[in-house]
CSV table of C-alpha atoms in Angstrom, one decimal:
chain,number,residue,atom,x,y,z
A,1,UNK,CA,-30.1,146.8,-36.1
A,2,UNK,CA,-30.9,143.1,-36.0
A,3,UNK,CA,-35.0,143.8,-36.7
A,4,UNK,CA,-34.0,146.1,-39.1
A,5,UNK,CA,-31.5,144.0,-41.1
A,6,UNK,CA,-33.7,140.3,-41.0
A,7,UNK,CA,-35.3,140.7,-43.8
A,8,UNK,CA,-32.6,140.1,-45.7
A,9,UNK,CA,-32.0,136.9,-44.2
A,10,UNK,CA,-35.4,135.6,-45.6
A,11,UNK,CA,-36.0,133.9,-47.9
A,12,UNK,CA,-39.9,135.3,-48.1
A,13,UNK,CA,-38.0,139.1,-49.6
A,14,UNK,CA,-35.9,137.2,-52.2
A,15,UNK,CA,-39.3,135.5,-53.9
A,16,UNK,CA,-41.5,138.5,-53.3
A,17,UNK,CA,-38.8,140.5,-55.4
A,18,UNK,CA,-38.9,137.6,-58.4
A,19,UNK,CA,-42.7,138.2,-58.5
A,20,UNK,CA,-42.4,141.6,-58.6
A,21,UNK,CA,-39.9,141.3,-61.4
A,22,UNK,CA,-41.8,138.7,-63.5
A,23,UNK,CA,-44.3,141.2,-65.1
A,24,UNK,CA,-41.3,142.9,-66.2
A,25,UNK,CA,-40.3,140.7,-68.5
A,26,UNK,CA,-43.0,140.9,-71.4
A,27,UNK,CA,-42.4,144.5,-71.5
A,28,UNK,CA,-38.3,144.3,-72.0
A,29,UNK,CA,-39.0,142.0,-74.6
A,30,UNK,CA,-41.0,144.0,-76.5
A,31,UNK,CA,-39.0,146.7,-75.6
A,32,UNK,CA,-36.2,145.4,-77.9
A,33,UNK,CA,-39.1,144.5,-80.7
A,34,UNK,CA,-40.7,148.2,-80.7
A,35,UNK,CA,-39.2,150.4,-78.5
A,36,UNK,CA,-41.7,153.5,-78.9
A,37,UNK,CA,-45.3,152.0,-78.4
A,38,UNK,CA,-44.0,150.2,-74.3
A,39,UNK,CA,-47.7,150.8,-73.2
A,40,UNK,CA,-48.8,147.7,-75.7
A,41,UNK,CA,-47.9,145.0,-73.1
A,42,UNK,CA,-50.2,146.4,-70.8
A,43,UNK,CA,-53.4,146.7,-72.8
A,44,UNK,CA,-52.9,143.0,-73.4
A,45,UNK,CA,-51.6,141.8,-70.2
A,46,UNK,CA,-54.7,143.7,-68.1
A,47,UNK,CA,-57.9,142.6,-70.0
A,48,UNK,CA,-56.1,138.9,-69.5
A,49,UNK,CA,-57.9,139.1,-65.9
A,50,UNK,CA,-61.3,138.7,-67.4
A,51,UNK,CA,-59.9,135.1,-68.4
A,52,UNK,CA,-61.4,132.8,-65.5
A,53,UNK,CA,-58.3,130.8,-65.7
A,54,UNK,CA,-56.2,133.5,-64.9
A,55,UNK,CA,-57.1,133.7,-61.1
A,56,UNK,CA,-56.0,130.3,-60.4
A,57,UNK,CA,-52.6,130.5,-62.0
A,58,UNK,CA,-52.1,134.4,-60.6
A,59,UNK,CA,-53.3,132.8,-57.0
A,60,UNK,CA,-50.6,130.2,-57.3
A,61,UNK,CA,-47.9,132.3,-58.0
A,62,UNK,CA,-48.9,134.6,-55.1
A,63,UNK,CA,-49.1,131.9,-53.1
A,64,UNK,CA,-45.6,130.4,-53.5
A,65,UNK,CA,-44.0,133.8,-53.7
A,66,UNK,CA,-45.4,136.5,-51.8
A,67,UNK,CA,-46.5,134.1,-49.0
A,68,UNK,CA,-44.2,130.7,-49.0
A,69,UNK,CA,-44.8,128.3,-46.0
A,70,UNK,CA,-48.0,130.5,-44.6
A,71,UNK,CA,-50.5,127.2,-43.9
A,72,UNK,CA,-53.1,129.9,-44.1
A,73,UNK,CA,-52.1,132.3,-47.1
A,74,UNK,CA,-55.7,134.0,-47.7
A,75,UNK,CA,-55.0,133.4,-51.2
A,76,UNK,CA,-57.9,132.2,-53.7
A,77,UNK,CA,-56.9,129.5,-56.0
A,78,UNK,CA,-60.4,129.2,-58.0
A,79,UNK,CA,-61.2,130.5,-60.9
A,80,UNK,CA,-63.3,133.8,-61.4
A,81,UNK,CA,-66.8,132.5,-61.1
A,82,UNK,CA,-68.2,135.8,-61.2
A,83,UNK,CA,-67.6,139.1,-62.8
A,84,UNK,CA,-66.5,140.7,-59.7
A,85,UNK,CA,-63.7,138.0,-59.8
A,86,UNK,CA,-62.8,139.1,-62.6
A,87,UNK,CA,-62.4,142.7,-62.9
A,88,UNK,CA,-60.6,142.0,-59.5
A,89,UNK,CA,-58.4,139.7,-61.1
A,90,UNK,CA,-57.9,142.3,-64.0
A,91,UNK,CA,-57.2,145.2,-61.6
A,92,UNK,CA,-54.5,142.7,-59.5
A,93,UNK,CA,-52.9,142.6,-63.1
A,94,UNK,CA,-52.5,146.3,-63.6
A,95,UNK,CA,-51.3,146.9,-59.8
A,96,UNK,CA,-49.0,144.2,-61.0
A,97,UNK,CA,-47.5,145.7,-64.0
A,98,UNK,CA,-46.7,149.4,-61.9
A,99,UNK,CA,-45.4,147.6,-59.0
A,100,UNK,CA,-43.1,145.5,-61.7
A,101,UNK,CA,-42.2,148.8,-63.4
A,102,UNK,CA,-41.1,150.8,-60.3
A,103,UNK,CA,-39.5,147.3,-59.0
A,104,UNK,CA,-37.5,147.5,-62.1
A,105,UNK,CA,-36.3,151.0,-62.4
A,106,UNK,CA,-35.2,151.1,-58.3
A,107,UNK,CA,-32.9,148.2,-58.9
A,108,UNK,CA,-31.5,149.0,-62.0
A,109,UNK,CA,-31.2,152.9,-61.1
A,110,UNK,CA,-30.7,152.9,-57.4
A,111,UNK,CA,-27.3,150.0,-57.6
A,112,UNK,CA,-25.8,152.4,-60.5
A,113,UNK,CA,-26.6,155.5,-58.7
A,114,UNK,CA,-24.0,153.5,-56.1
A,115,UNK,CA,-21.3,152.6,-58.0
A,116,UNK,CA,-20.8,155.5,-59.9
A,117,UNK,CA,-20.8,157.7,-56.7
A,118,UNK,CA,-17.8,155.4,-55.6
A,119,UNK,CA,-16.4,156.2,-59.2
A,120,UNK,CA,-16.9,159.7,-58.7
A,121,UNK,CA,-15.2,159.6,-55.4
A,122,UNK,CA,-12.5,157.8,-57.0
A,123,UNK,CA,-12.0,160.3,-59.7
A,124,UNK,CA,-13.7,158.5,-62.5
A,125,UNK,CA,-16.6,160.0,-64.3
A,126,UNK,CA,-20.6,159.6,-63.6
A,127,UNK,CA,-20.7,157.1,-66.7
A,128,UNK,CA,-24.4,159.1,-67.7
A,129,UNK,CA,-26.2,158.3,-64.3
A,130,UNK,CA,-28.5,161.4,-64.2
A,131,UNK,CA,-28.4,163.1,-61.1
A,132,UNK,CA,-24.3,162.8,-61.0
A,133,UNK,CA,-24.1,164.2,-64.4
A,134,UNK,CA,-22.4,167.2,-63.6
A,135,UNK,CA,-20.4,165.8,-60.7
A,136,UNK,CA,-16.7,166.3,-60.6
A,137,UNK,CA,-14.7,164.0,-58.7
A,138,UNK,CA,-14.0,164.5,-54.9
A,139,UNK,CA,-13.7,162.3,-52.1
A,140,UNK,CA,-16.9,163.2,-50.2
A,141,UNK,CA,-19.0,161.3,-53.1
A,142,UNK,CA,-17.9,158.2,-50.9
A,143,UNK,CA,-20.1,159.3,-48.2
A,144,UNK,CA,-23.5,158.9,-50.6
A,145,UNK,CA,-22.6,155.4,-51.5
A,146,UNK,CA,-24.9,154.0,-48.8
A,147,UNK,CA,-27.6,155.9,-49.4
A,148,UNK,CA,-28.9,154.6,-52.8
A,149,UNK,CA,-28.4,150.8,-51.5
A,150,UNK,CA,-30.6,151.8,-47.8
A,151,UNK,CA,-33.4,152.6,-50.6
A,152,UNK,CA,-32.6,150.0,-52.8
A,153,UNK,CA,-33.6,147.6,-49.6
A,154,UNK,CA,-35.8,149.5,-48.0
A,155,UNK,CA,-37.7,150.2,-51.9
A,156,UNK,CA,-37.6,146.0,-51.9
A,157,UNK,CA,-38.8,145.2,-48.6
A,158,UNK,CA,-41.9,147.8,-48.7
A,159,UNK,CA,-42.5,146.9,-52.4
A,160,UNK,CA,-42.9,143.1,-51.5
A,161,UNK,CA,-45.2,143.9,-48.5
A,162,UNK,CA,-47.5,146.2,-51.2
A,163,UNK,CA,-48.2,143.5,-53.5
A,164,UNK,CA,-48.6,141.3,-50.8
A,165,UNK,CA,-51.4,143.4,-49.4
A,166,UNK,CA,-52.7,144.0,-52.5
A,167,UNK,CA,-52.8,140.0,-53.5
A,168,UNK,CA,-54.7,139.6,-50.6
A,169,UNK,CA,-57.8,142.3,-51.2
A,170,UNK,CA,-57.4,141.5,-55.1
A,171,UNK,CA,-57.0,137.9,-54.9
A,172,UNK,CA,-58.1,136.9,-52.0
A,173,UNK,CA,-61.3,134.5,-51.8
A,174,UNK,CA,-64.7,136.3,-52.5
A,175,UNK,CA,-67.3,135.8,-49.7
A,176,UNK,CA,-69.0,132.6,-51.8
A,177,UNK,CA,-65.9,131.1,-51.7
A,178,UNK,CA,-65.9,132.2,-47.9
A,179,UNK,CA,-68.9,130.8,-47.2
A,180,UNK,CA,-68.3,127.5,-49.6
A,181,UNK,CA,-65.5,126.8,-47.3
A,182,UNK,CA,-67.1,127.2,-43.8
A,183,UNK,CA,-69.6,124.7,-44.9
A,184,UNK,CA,-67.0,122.3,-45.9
A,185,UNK,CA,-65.6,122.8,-42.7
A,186,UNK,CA,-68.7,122.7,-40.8
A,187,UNK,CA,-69.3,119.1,-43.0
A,188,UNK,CA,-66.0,117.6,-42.2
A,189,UNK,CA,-66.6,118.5,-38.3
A,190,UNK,CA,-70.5,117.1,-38.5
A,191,UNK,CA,-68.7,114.4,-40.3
A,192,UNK,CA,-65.5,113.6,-37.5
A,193,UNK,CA,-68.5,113.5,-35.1
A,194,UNK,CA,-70.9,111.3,-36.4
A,195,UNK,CA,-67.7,108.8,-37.2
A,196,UNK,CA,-66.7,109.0,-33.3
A,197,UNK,CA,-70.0,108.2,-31.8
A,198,UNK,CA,-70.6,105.2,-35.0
A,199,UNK,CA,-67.3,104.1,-32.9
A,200,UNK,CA,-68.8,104.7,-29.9
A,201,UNK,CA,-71.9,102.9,-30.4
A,202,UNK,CA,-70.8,100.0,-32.1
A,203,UNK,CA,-67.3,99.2,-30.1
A,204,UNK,CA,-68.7,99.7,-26.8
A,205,UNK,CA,-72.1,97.9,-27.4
A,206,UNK,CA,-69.7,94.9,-28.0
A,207,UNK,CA,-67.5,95.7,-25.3
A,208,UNK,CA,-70.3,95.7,-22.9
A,209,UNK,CA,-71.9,92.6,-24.5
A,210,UNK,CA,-68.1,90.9,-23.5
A,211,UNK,CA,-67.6,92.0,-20.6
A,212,UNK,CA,-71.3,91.2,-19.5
A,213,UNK,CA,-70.9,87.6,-20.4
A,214,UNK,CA,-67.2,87.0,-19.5
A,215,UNK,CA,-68.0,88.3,-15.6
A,216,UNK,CA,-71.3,85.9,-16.2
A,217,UNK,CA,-70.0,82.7,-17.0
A,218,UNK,CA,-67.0,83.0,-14.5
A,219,UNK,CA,-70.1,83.3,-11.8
A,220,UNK,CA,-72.2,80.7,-13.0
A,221,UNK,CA,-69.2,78.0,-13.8
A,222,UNK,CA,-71.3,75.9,-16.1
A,223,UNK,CA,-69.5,75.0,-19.0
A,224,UNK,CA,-72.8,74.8,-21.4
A,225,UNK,CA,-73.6,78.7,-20.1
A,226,UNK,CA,-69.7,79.4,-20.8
A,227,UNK,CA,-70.1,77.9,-24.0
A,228,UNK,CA,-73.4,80.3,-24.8
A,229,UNK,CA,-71.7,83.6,-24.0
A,230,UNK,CA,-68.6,82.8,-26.0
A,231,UNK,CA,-70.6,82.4,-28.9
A,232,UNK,CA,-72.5,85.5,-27.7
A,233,UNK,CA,-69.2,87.5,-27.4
A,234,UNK,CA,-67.9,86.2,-31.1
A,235,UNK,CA,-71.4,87.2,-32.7
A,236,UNK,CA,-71.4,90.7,-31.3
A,237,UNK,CA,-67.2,90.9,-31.9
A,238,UNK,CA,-68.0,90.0,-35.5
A,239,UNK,CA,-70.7,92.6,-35.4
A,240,UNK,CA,-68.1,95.4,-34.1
A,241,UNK,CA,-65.4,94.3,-36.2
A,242,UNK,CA,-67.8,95.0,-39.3
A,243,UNK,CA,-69.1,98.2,-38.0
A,244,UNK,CA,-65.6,99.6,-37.5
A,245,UNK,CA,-64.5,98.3,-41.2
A,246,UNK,CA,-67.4,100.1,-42.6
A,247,UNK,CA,-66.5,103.2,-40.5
A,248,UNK,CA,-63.0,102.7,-41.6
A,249,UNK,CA,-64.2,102.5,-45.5
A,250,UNK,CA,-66.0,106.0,-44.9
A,251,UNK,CA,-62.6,107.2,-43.2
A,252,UNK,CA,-60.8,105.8,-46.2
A,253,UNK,CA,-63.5,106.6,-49.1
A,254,UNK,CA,-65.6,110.1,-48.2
A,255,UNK,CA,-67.8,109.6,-51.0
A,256,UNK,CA,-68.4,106.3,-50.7
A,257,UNK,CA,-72.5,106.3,-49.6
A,258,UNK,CA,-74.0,105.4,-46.2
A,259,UNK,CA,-76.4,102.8,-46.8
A,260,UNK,CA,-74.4,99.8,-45.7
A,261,UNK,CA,-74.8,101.6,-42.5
A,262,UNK,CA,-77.6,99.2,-40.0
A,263,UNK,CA,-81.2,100.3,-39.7
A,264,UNK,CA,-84.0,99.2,-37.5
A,265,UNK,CA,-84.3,96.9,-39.8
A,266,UNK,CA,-80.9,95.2,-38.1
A,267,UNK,CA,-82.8,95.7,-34.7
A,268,UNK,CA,-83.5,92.0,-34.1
A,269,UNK,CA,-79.4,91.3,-34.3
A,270,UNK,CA,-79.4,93.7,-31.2
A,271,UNK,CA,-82.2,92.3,-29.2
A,272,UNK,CA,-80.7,89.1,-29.4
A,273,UNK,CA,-77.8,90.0,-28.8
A,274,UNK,CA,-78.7,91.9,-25.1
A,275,UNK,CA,-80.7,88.4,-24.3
A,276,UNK,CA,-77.8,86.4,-24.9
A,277,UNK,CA,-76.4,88.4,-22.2
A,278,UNK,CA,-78.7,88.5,-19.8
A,279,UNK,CA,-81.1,90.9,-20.1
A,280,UNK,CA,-85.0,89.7,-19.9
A,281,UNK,CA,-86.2,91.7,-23.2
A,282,UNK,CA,-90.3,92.7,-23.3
A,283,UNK,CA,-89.4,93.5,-27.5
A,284,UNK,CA,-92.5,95.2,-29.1
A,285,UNK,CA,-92.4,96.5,-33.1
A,286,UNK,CA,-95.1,98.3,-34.3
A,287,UNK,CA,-95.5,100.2,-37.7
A,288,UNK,CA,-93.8,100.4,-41.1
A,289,UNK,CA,-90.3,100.4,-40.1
A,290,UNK,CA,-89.2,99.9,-43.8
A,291,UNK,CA,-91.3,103.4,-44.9
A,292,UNK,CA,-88.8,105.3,-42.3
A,293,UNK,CA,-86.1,107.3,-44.3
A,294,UNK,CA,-82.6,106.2,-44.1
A,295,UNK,CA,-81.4,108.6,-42.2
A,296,UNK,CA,-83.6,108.5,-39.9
A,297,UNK,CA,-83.7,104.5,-39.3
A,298,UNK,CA,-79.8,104.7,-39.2
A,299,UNK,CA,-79.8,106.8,-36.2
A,300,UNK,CA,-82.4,105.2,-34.7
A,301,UNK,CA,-80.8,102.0,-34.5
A,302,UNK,CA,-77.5,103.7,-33.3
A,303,UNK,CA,-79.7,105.3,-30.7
A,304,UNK,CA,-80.8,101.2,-29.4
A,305,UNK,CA,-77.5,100.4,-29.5
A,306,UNK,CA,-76.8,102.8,-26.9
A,307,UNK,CA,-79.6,102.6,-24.7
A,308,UNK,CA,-79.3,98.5,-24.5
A,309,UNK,CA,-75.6,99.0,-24.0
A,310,UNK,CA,-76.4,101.3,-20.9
A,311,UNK,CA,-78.4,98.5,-19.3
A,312,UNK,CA,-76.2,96.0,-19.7
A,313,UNK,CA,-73.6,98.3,-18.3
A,314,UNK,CA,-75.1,99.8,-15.6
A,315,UNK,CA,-78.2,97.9,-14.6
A,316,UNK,CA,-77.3,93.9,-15.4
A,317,UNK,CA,-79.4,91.6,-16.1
A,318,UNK,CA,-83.0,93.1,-15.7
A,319,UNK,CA,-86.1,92.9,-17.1
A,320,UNK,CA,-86.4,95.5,-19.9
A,321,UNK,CA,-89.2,97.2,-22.3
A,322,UNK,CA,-88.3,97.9,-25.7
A,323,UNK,CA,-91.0,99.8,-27.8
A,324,UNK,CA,-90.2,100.6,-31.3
A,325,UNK,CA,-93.1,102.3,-33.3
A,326,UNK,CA,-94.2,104.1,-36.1
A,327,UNK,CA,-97.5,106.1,-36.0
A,328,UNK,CA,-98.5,109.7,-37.2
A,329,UNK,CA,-95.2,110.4,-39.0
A,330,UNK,CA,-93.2,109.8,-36.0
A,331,UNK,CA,-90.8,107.3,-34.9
A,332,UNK,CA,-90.6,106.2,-31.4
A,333,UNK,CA,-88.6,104.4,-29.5
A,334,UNK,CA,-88.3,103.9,-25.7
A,335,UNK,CA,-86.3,102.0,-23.6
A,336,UNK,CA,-87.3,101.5,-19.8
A,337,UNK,CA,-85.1,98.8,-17.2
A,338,UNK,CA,-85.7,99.2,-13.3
A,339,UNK,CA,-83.5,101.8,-11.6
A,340,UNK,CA,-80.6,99.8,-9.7
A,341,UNK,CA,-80.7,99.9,-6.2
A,342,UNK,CA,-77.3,102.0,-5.4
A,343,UNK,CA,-79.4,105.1,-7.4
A,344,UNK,CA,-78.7,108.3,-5.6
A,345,UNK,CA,-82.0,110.0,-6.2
A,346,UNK,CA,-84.6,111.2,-8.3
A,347,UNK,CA,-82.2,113.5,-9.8
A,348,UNK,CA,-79.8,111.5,-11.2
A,349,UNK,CA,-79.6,108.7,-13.7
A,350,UNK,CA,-77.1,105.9,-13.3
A,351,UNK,CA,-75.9,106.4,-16.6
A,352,UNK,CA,-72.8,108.6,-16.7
A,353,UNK,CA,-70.4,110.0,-20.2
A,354,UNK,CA,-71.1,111.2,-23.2
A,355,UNK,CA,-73.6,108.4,-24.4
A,356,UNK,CA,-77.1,110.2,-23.1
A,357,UNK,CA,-75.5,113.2,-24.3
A,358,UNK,CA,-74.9,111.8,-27.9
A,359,UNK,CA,-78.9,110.5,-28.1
A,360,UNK,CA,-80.0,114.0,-27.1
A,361,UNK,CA,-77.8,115.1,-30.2
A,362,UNK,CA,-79.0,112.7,-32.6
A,363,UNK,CA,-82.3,113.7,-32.0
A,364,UNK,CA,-82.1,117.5,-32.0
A,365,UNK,CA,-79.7,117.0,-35.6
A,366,UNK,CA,-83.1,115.2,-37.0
A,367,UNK,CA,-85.6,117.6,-35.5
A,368,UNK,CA,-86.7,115.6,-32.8
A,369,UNK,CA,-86.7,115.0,-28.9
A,370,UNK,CA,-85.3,112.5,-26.5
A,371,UNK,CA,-86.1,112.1,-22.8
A,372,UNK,CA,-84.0,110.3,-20.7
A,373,UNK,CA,-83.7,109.8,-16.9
A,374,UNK,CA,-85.7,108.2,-13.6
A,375,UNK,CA,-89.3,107.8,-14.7
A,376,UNK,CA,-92.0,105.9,-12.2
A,377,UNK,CA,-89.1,104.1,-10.3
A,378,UNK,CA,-87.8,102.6,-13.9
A,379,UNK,CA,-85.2,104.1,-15.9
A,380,UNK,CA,-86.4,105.4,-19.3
A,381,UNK,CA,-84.9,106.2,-22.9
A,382,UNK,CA,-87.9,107.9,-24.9
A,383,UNK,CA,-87.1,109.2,-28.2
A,384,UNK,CA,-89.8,110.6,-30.8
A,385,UNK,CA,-88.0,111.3,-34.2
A,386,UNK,CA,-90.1,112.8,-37.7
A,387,UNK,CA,-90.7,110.5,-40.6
A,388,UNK,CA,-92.6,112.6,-42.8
């Protein structure tokens, strides 16, 4: 009995029955105004559907009382955009209204039905009720008392779970709202990704850069080098502290636009900062950098970032080549340092996580290519990105 009997300890089967009972109530008023046209509710409650505005506050009411606490109800809360929304709206409306006028006469007829077959069986009279009309008291009348009230919550129960069903095919989102939404979601994943490797690019450029020059000027023990790469670790700190506030600002303010974000335009502050720590830079920019579109620019910088952070973390200070160029609508940019000496073989790179990975994405996202790994005994980074 205990599956059988929880519904009524839900609070879910106590709302659904209010909504089934509010449509009701325009038609007992009017009952008491003009008690022989009842149908006149109806043709002005349907065509109300066709009212755009109508689907939102229908979808809310669904929502809070045919579904409550469901994180996913499958309830639309827009209004009708289109004219299929609406005649579905209009037709949720007159499902509505019957539900609400069978709702209506099984718990007003099915709780009298009960009492007055306990009167009967008491030896008082039907009081009216309709199918105990001729009834003439006797004690076995007690014996039907249950059986009005197992409808009566069984007529409840089934009644809620029909408009429920029905507020979902009638109500429910229509597949541009479907769609609308799985783009926004798509955006906001695109969106949580791009934001982890900004974090990743920036915060461990300038962790590298620190940890580079601390382990540096503990080796060398001159205190004019030890003064160098502590201004070397505060510049590229300051650096990373303003990355991660402008990624914080986009965290905080979605809308707010991308263009403070650094270009190749900010390339020199990166150069410099992988000679202050160490690394012997062979820089060469070639091209119009400031004709490549912003989007573009942004991820090619974020895409130096990471390949001088991967020498200074796995190969030292080395000799590197550093091409940046713009010819034939293309952006290039590669990146080559001599392999370290403890490299397993010409099948593995020395660079291991999710950094390579995250060029190769970068580039695929803008319609271009990277190439990364052992190249002529030298380790190279060569990306080739569209500008036109």
């Amino acid at each position: 009995m205990g599956p059988l009997l929880r519904p009524l300890l839900r609070g879910t089967t106590y709302t659904r029955l209010l909504h089934l009972w509010v449509p009701a109530l325009p038609f007992s008023v009017w009952m008491f105004i003009h008690p022989a046209t009842p149908w006149v509710p109806a043709l002005v409650l349907v065509p109300l559907g066709l009212i755009p505005a109508v689907r939102t506050g229908e979808g809310v009411q669904a929502r809070l009382l045919l579904m409550p606490g469901e994180r996913e109800p499958g309830i639309s809360e827009e209004p009708s955009a289109t004219w299929r929304d609406r005649s579905r709206t209009a037709l949720w409306l007159a499902v509505r209204v019957v539900l609400a006028g069978v709702t209506t006469v099984i718990t007003v007829w099915l709780p009298l039905l009960a009492y007055s077959a306990a009167d009967v069986a008491a030896g008082g009279s039907p009081g009216g009720v309709p199918v105990l009309e001729e009834a003439r008291p006797h004690w076995a009348y007690a014996l039907l008392v249950p059986v009005p009230l197992i409808l009566l919550y069984a007529s409840v129960v089934g009644l809620g779970e029909l408009a429920t069903v029905a507020a979902r095919r009638l109500l429910g989102p229509s597949p541009a709202e479907r769609l609308a939404a799985l783009e926004a979601r798509t955006e906001q994943l695109l969106e949580r990704t791009r934001i982890a490797r900004e974090l990743h690019d920036s915060i461990g450029h300038a962790l590298t850069v620190a940890v580079v020059q601390a382990g540096a000027a503990r080796a060398a023990g001159d205190p004019e080098f030890t003064d160098r790469a502590l201004d070397a670790i505060e510049e590229t700190g300051r650096a990373a502290l303003e990355d991660l506030e402008r990624v914080l600002g986009i965290l905080r303010e979605p809308e707010k636009p991308v263009s403070g974000r650094p270009t190749l335009a900010d390339a020199e502050r990166l150069l410099e900062s992988a000679r202050a720590s160490g690394a012997k830079l062979d820089a060469e920019v070639t091209g119009p950098l400031d004709t490549v579109p912003g989007p573009v620019s942004r991820e090619g910088y974020r895409i130096l970032q990471e390949s001088l952070t991967n020498v200074l973390r796995h190969a030292g200070a080395v000799p590197a080549r550093v091409r940046v160029g713009v010819a034939d609508g293309t952006l290039t940019l590669e990146i080559r340092n001599p392999l370290p000496a403890a490299t397993p073989g010409p099948g593995q790179g020395p660079v291991r996580g999710s950094g390579l990975r995250g060029i190769r994405e970068r580039a695929a996202l803008l319609g271009g290519r990277a190439r990364t790994g052992p190249e002529g005994g030298d380790w190279q980074v060569r990306v080739e990105l569209p500008v036109s």
